[in-house]
């Protein structure tokens, strides 16, 4: 639980002057996994049986198989990589994070522990929101430039290291720019950019919405949770992440359709959330307009939303160019790509550009560019297996909520790669682990009921 609560607050370890970006969660999670692994007695099973046979026995689910295939393709792609060291680092990073999934999946089978984990996830959401709104208040009390430099020096350096701190002093995505208005802050909390913050909020809402819809909370608790949900949607608008706004359309329209035509009353809450989401646009604009003496312009968020369709807008135009370069690279290297972790090669940039955020701005294109079509197919199989499993079980409240925000996340992957942000992926592993534990517990209960009924006969 303490590990989960610490996710937004994990700091970078200053190992050397040139390597100060490794977060402390990597060591803590490795230790946590080893403790769990030994407590479960898996080491004894491995020693008693042949290692390979034991491993095959443990890999029972389709998800595990697809993940191993994905990682295996990543290893194969190292053969064609320009820089194999960077690729190995990315593989180790992914494996390190994936270790959290089996731990959560196992612990969450206990109902009390599962509720504690969900509540911890909601607290993590609140922590990130508090830091985000502190940013907004700060820009109302000081010039944007002062905030920018102070945050880069004193916050980013702690959580992400001095190298990133120096980079964001001159180049970042922390502000929205308008042709006829001064720039405004894009809320990003303690994340390196507003996109990863927005993705973190989407995943965090899984826990908050579950607590709101379940019968675990009393009236006062539900009121507080609704306040968190409202502030979360307001933060999503304040992040200025247009990909988040656009990718919300399909899941919300689906929820409204199921409510109106299928008479599924559970979706009333999603309709309320849609209304909150829509009302957050003018409210966010008014709040942001107070920073840097912009006046009371209630259209700032709408102006940014309108720019989604402006193909001449700089960020849209540059993203289109990156996508075209990615497609060309995939056609040139269709099987294994340019090698995992080597995406800057696609843009004819130095491999170090990855540290500056060089990516395809599309997770699917990013994976296909780095690991070829084989890697993309493996990734799609992973995503499809998760969606299939929990949509099939949508009558269970957590599975339904997970599916809603998961679809939102999948669509958002078309516009960015921030699912690979360490804090974002850690929180996703927690949400996914709970979903799988719920499913397994449900199956176990059904089997027990069947056994009891058979015994009675």
Short mmCIF file of C-alpha atoms in Angstrom, two decimals, residues 8 128 131-132 155-156 159-160 187-198:
data_model
loop_
_atom_site.label_atom_id
_atom_site.label_comp_id
_atom_site.label_asym_id
_atom_site.label_seq_id
_atom_site.Cartn_x
_atom_site.Cartn_y
_atom_site.Cartn_z
CA UNK A 8 3.53 10.18 -7.70
CA UNK A 128 -1.52 14.39 -8.24
CA UNK A 131 -0.04 19.29 -6.95
CA UNK A 132 -1.73 20.28 -10.20
CA UNK A 155 10.70 20.06 -8.66
CA UNK A 156 11.71 18.42 -11.94
CA UNK A 159 11.67 13.72 -9.50
CA UNK A 160 13.40 13.33 -12.87
CA UNK A 187 -1.62 21.64 -15.71
CA UNK A 188 0.95 18.83 -15.46
CA UNK A 189 1.31 18.32 -11.68
CA UNK A 190 4.55 16.48 -10.80
CA UNK A 191 4.86 14.90 -14.24
CA UNK A 192 7.32 15.95 -16.94
CA UNK A 193 4.49 16.97 -19.28
CA UNK A 194 0.75 17.52 -19.36
CA UNK A 195 0.07 14.45 -21.52
CA UNK A 196 1.38 11.91 -19.00
CA UNK A 197 -0.49 13.77 -16.24
CA UNK A 198 -3.74 13.51 -18.21
#
